[in-house]
Short mmCIF file of C-alpha atoms and ligand atoms in Angstrom, two decimals:
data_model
loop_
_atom_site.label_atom_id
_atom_site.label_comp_id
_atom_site.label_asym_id
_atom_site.label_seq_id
_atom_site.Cartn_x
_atom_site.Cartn_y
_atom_site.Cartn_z
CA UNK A 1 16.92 -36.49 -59.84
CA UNK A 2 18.31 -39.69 -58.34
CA UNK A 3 15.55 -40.49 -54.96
CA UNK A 4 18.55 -42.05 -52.74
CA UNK A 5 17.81 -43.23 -49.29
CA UNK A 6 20.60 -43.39 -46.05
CA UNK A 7 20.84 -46.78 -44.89
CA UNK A 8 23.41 -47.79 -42.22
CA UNK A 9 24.08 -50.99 -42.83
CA UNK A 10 22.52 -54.39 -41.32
CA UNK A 11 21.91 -52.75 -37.89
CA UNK A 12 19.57 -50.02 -39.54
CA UNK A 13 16.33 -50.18 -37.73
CA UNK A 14 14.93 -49.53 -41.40
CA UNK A 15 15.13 -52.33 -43.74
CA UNK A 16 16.18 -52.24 -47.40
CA UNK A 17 12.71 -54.19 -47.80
CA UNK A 18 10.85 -50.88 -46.38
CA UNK A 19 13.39 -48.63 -48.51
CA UNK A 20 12.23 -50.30 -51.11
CA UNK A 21 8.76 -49.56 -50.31
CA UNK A 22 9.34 -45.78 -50.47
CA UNK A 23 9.95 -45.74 -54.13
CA UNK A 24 13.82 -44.55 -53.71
CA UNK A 25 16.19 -46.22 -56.01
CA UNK A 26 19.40 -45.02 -54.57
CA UNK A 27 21.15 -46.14 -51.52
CA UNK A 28 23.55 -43.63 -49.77
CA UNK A 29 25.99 -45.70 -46.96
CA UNK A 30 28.94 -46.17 -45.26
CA UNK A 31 30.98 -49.23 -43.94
CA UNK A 32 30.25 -47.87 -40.37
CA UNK A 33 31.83 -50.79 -38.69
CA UNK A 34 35.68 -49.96 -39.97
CA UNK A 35 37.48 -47.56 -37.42
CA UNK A 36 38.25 -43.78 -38.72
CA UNK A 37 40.94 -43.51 -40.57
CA UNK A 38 41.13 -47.25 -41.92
CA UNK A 39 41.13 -48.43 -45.44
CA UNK A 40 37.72 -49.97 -46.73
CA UNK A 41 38.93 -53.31 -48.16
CA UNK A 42 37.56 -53.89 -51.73
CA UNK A 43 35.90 -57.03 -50.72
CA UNK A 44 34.07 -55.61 -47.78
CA UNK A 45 32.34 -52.92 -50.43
CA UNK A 46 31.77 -55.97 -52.85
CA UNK A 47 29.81 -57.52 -50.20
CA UNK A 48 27.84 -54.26 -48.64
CA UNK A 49 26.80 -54.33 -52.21
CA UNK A 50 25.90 -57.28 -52.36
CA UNK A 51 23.52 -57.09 -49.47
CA UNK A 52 21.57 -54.22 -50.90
CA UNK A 53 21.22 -55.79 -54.30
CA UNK A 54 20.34 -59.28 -53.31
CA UNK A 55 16.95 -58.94 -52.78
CA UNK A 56 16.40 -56.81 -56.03
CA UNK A 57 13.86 -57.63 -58.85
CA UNK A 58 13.09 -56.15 -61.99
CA UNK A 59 10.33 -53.22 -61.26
CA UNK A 60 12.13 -52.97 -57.85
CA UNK A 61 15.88 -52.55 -58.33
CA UNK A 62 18.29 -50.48 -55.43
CA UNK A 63 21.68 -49.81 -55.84
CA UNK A 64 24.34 -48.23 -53.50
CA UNK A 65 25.67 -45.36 -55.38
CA UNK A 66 26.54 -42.07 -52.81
CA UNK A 67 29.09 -43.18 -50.10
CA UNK A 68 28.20 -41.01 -46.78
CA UNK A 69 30.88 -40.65 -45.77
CA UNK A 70 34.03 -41.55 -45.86
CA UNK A 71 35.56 -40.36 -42.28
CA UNK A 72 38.53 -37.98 -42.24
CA UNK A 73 40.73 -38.77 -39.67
CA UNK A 74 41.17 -35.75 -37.25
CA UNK A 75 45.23 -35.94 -37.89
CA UNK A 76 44.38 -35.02 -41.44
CA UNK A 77 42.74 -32.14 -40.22
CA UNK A 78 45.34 -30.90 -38.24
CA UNK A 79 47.84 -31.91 -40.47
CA UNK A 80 49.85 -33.87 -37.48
CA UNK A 81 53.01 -35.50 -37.76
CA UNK A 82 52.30 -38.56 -39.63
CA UNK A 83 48.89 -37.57 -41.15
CA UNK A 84 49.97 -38.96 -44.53
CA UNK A 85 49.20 -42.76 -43.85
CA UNK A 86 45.38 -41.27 -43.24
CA UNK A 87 45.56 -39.43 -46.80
CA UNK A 88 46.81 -42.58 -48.31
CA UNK A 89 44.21 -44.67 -46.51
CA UNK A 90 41.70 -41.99 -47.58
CA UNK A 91 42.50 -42.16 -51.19
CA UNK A 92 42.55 -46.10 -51.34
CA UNK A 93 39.14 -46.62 -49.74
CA UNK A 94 37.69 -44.04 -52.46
CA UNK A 95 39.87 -46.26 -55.17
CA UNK A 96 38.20 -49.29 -54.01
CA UNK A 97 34.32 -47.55 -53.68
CA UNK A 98 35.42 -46.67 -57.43
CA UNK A 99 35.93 -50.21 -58.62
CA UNK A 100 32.97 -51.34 -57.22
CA UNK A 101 30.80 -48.33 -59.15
CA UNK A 102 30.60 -46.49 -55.96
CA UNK A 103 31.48 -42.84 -57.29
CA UNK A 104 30.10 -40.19 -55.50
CA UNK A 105 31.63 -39.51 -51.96
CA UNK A 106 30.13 -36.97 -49.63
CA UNK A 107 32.29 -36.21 -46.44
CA UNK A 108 33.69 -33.46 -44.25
CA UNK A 109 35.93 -31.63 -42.60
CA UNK A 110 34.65 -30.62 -38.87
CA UNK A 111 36.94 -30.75 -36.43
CA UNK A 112 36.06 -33.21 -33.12
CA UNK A 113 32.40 -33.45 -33.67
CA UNK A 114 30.43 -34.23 -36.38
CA UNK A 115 26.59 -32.85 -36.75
CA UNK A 116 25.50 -31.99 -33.30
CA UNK A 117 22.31 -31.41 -31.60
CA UNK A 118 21.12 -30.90 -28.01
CA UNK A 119 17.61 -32.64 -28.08
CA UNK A 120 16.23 -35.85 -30.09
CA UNK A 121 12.56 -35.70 -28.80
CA UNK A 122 11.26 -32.39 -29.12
CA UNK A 123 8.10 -32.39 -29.32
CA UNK A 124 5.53 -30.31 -31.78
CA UNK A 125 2.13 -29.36 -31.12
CA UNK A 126 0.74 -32.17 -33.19
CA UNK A 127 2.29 -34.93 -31.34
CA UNK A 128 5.88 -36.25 -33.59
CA UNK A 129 9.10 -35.38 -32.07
CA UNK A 130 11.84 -33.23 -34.09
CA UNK A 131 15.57 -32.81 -33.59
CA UNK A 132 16.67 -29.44 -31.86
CA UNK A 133 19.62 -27.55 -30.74
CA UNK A 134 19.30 -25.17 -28.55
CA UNK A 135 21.96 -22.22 -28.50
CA UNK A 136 21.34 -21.50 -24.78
CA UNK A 137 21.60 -25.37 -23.60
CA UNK A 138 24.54 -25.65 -25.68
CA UNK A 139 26.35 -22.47 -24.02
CA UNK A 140 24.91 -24.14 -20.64
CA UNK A 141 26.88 -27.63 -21.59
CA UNK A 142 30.24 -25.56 -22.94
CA UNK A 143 30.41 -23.25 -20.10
CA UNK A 144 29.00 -24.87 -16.72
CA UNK A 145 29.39 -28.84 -17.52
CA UNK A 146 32.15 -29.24 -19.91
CA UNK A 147 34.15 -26.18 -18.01
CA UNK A 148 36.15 -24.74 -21.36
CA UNK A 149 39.05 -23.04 -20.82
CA UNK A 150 38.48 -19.33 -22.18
CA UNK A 151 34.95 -20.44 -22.83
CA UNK A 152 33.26 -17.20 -20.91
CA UNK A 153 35.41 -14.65 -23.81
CA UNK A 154 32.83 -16.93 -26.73
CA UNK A 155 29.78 -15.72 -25.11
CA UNK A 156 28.37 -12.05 -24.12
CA UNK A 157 27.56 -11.76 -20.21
CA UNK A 158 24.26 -11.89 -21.48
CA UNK A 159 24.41 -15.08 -22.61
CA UNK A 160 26.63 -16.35 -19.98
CA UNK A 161 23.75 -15.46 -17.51
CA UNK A 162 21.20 -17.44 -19.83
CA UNK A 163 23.23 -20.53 -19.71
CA UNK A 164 23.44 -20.22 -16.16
CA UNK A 165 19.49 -20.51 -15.56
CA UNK A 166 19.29 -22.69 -18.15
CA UNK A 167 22.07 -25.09 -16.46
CA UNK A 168 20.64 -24.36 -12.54
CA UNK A 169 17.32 -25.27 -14.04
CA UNK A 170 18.20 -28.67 -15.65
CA UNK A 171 17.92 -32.18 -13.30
CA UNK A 172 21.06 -34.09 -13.36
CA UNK A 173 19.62 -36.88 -15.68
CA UNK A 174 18.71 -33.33 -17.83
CA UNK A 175 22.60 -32.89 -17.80
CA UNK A 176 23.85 -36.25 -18.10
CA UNK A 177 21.42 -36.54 -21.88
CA UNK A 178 22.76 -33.53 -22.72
CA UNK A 179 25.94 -34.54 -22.08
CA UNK A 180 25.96 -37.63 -23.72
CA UNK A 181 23.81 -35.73 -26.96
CA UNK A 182 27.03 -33.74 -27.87
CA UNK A 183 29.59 -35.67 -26.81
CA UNK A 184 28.88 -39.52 -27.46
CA UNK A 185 27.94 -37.76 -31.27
CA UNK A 186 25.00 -39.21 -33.56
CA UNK A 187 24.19 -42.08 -35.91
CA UNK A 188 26.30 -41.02 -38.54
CA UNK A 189 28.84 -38.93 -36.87
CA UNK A 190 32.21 -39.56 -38.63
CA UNK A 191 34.32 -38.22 -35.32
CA UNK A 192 34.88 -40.65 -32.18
CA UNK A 193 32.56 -40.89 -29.49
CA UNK A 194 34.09 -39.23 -26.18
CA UNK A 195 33.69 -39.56 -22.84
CA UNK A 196 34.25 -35.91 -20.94
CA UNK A 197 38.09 -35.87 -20.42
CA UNK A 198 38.67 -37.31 -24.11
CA UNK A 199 36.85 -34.42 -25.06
CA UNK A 200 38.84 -31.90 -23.65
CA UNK A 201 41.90 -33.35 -25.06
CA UNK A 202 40.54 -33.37 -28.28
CA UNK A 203 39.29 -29.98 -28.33
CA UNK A 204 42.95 -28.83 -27.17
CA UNK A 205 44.65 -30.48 -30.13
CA UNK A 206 43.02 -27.47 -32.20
CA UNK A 207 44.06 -24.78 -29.85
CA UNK A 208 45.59 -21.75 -31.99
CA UNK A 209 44.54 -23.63 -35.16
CA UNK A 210 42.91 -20.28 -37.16
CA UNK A 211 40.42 -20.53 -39.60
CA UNK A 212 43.17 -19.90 -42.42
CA UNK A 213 45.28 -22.78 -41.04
CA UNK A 214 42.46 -25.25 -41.77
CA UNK A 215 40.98 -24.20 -44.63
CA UNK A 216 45.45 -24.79 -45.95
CA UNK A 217 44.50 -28.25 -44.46
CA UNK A 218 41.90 -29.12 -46.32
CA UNK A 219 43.24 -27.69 -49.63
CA UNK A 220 46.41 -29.66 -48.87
CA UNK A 221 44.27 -32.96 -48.46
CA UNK A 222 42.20 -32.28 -51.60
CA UNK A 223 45.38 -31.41 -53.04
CA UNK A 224 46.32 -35.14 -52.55
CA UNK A 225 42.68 -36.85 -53.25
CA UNK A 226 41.43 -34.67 -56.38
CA UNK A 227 43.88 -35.91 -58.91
CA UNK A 228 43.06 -39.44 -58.16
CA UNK A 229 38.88 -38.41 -58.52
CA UNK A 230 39.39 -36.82 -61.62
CA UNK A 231 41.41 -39.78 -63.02
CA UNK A 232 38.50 -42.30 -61.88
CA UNK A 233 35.60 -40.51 -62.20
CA UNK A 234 34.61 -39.57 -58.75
CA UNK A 235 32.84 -36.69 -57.69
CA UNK A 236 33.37 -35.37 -54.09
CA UNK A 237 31.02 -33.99 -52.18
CA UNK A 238 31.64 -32.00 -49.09
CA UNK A 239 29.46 -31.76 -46.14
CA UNK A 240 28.68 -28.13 -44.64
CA UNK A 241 29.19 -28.09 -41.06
CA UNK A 242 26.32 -28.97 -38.88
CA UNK A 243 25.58 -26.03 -36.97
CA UNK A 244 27.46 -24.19 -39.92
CA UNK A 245 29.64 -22.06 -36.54
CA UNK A 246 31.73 -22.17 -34.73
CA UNK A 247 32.14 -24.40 -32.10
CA UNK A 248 33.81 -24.87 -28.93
CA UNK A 249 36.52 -21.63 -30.22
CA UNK A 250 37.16 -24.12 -32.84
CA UNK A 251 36.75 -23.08 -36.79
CA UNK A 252 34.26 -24.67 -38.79
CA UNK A 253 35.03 -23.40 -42.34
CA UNK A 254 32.27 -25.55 -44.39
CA UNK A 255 28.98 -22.65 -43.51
CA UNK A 256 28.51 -20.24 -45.87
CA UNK A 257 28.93 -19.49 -49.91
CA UNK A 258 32.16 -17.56 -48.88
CA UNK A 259 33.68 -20.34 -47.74
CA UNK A 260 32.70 -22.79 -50.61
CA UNK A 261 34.20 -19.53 -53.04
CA UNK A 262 37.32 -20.03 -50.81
CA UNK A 263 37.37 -23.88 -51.46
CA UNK A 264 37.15 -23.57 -55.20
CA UNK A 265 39.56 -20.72 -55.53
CA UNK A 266 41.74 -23.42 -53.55
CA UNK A 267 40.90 -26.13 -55.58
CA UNK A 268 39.26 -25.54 -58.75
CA UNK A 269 38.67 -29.43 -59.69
CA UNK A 270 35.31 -30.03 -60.95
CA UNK A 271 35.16 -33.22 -59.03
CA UNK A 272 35.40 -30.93 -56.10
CA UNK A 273 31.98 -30.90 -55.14
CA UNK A 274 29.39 -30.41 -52.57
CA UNK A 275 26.64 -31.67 -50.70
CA UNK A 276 23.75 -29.26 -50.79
CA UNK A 277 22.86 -29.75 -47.06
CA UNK A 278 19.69 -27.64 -47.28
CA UNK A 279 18.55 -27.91 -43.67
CA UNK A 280 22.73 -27.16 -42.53
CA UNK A 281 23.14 -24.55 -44.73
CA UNK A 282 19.66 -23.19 -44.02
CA UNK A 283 20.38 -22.62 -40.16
CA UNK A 284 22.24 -19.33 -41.07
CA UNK A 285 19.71 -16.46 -42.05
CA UNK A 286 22.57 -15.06 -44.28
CA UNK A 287 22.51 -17.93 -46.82
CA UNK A 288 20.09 -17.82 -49.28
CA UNK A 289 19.82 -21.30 -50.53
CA UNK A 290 18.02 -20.97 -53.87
CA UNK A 291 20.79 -18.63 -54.75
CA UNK A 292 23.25 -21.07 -53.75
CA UNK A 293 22.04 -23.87 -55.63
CA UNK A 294 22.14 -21.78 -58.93
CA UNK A 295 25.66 -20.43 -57.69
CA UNK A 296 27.10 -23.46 -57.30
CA UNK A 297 25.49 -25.51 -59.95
CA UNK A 298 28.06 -26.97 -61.44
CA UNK A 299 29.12 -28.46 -58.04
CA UNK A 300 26.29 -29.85 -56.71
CA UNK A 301 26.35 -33.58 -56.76
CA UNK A 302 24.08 -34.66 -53.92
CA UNK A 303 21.73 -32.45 -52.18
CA UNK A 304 19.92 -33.33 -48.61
CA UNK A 305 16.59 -31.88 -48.53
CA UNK A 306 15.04 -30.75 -45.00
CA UNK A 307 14.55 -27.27 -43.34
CA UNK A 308 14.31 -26.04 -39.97
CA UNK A 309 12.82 -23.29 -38.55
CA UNK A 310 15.03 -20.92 -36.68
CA UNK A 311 14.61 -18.61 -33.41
CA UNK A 312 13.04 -15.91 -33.01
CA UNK A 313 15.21 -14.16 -30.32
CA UNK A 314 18.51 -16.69 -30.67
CA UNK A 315 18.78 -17.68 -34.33
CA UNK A 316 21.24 -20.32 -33.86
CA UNK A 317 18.22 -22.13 -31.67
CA UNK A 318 16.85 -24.18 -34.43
CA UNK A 319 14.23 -27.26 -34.84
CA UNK A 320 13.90 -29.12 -37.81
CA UNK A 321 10.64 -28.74 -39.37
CA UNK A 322 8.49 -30.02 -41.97
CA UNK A 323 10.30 -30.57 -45.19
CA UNK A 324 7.91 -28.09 -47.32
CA UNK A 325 7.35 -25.47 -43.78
CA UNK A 326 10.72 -24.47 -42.82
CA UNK A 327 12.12 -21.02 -43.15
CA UNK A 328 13.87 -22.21 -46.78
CA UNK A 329 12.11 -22.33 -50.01
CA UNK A 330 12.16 -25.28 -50.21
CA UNK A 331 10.40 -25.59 -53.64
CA UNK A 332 12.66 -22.61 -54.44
CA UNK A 333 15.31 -24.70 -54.26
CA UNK A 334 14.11 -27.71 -55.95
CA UNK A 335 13.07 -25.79 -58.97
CA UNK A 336 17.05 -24.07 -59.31
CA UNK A 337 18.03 -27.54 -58.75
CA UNK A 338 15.75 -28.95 -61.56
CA UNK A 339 16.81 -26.06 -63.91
CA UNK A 340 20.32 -27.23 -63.20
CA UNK A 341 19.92 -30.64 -64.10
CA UNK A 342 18.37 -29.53 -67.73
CA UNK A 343 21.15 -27.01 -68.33
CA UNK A 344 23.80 -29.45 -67.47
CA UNK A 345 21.94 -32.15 -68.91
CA UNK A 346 23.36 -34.90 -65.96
CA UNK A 347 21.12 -35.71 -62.62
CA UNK A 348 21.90 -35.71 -59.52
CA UNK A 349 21.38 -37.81 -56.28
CA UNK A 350 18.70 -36.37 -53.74
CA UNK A 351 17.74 -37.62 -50.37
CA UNK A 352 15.00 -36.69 -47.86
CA UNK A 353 17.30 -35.77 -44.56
CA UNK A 354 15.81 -36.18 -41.11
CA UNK A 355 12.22 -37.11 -40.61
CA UNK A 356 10.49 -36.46 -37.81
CA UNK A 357 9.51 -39.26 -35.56
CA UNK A 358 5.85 -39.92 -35.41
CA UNK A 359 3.15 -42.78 -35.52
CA UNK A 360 4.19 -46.82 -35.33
CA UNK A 361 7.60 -44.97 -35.50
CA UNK A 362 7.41 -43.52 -32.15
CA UNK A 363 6.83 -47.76 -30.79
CA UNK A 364 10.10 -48.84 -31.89
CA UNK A 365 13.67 -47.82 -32.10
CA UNK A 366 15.30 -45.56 -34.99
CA UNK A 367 18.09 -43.49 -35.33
CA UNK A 368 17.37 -40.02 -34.28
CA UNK A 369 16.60 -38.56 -37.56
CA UNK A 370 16.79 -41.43 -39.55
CA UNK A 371 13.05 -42.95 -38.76
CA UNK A 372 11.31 -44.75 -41.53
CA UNK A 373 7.62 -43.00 -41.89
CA UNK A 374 8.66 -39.36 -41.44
CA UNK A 375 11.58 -39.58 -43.51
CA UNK A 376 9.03 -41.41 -46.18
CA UNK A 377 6.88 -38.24 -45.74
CA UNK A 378 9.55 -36.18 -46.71
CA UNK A 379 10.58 -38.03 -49.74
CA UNK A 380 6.83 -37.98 -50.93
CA UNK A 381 6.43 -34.15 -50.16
CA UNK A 382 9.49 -33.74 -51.76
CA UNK A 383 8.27 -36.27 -54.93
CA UNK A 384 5.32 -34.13 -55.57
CA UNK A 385 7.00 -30.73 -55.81
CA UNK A 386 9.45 -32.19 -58.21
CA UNK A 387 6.84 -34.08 -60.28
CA UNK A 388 4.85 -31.01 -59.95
CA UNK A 389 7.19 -28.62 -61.70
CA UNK A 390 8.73 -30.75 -64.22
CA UNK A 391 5.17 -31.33 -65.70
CA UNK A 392 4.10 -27.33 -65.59
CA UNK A 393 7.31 -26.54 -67.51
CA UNK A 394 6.20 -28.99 -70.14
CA UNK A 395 2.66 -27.66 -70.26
C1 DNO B 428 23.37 -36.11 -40.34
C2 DNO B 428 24.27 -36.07 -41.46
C3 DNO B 428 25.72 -36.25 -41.10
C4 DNO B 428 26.50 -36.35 -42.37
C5 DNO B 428 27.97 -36.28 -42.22
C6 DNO B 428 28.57 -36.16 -43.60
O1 DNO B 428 22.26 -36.42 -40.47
O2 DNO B 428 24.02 -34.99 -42.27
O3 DNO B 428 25.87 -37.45 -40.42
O4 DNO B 428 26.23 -37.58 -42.93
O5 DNO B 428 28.33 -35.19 -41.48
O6 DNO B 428 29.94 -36.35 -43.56
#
């Protein structure tokens, strides 16, 4: 297993020179700085390579090898009237991470937002602060701040009546954070940032768009990007949706092993791969995640390794817990992941996903999610376990 680490380039908080003191040897990044939809110029990955190997030295080498992610222009998605020049921009900025030994892409396909949450400071008994979402503030935000159209036929009165408390009960800075939480997006996001109106407008470009119509979509893009993988070597790797539901009475089709079975009856190219998002995947009690790592062995190429723990009355209310406590086996998982590597005798690239945000941490400024120390705890947690079993099998 390749230990990889997200970095987002120069303005990352987290320096390559604390990566480096994590132990991970694989750097997962993007050229964040080039608008959606653009091609990455060759020499602009040259030198983003550069960068991360400049300071290397022998006992302490990184390399940038997992692109997250290239964006997919929303046109692509909705297969608009003049989508192509996105394809083609698509397919030469994965030509040119190619050349430069860049070969494993993760990406996605959600329509207008990328991962979502509704609160970056939650706070646990012991004192760090997790990432949340919150089904009832997010049905408070859909239904009595954003004002959807047809919103009230998405939720039961039941939950309409929640959201209503919930909203009454929040201060207008309350609503303004949450606003600007769901909309604005997160570090990472590969979908605009909106202001309110934008929003709307962008939601409305999907309206009528079925779940069948997209998942044609994204078969017809693959359709377009696979051959050119398979001729260079690449290996995709698609990103579930984060929440894996739907959103906004838009279709998410990345959430569930019946939908990846749907994308590989589509498009059976092994370099059509996935990203095992454990802690996405793991927000739905109905997938069972060591089964889906041995299901989809073959097409696992990068895996993100987190949990979170969901609801007890709402189980789309999740927070993200402790890498080893969530409500995935999450050693489960690594062992069917280990096993996979021996049978198919190739590794694959592993990073910890979200830490939480706790000690000198919490005195300066990360990304939400992306902090240095908690994400460090999770790669160690998640070192032992995998140390741990590879030595008992040899015993
Ligand atoms: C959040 C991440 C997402 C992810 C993209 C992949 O932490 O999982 O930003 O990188 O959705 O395309």
């Amino acid at each position: 297993m390749h230990e990889s680490w997200r970095w987002f380039g120069p303005n990352d908080p987290v320096s390559l020179g604390e990566i480096r003191q994590t132990g991970a040897t694989d750097i997962v990044s993007a050229l964040h700085d080039i608008p959606i939809g653009q091609v990455w110029p060759r020499d602009a990955i040259k030198a983003h390579k550069a960068l991360i190997e400049e300071s290397n030295i022998e006992g302490s080498m990184l390399h940038w090898t997992v692109t997250e992610s290239i964006p997919v222009h929303d046109d692509i998605k909705l297969a608009a009237p003049g989508h192509q020049a996105y394809v083609d921009n698509w397919i030469a900025s994965l030509e040119n991470l190619a050349a430069e030994g860049v070969r494993t892409i993760c990406y996605n396909f959600m329509p207008v937002i990328d991962w979502t949450r509704t609160d970056l400071r939650y706070r646990l008994p012991n004192g760090v602060y997790a990432l949340r979402f919150d089904q009832g503030e997010f049905a408070a935000f859909d239904l009595f701040i954003l004002k959807r159209k047809d919103a009230e036929s998405d939720y039961t009165d039941q939950e309409t009546k929640r959201a209503r408390s919930t909203y009454e009960a929040m201060s207008p800075e309350g609503r303004t954070e949450l606003t600007k939480t769901i909309i604005a997006g997160l570090p990472g996001k590969m979908t605009e940032a909106y202001s309110l109106d934008d929003f709307r407008e962008a939601l409305a470009r999907y309206s009528g768009m079925s779940h069948a119509q997209l998942r044609a979509n994204l078969a017809a893009f693959l359709g377009q990007v696979l051959p050119v993988a398979e001729a260079l070597d690449v290996n995709l790797a698609i990103h579930p949706d984060d929440p894996p539901w739907d959103m906004f009475g838009i279709p998410r089709i990345v959430c569930t092993s019946d939908d990846l079975d749907a994308l590989f009856e589509a498009q059976p190219s092994p370099c059509n791969g996935i990203t095992l998002c454990v802690g996405t995947y793991g927000s739905r009690p109905d997938n069972d995640l060591p089964a889906m790592a041995r299901r989809f062995r073959d097409r696992i190429h990068f895996a993100h390794l987190r949990g979170v723990s969901r609801g007890r009355e709402e189980p789309r209310t999740f927070v993200e817990a402790n890498h080893l406590d969530s409500d995935v086996d999450m050693v489960g998982v690594i062992k069917v992941l280990i096993e996979n590597e021996r049978a198919l005798g190739k590794e694959i690239f592993i990073r910890p996903d979200h830490g939480h945000l706790m000690m000198g941490d919490q005195m300066r400024s990360t990304n939400p999610g992306y902090s240095a120390i908690g994400r460090m705890k999770g790669l160690a947690e998640i070192r032992g376990v995998v140390r741990a079993i590879s030595e008992l099998d040899r015993l």
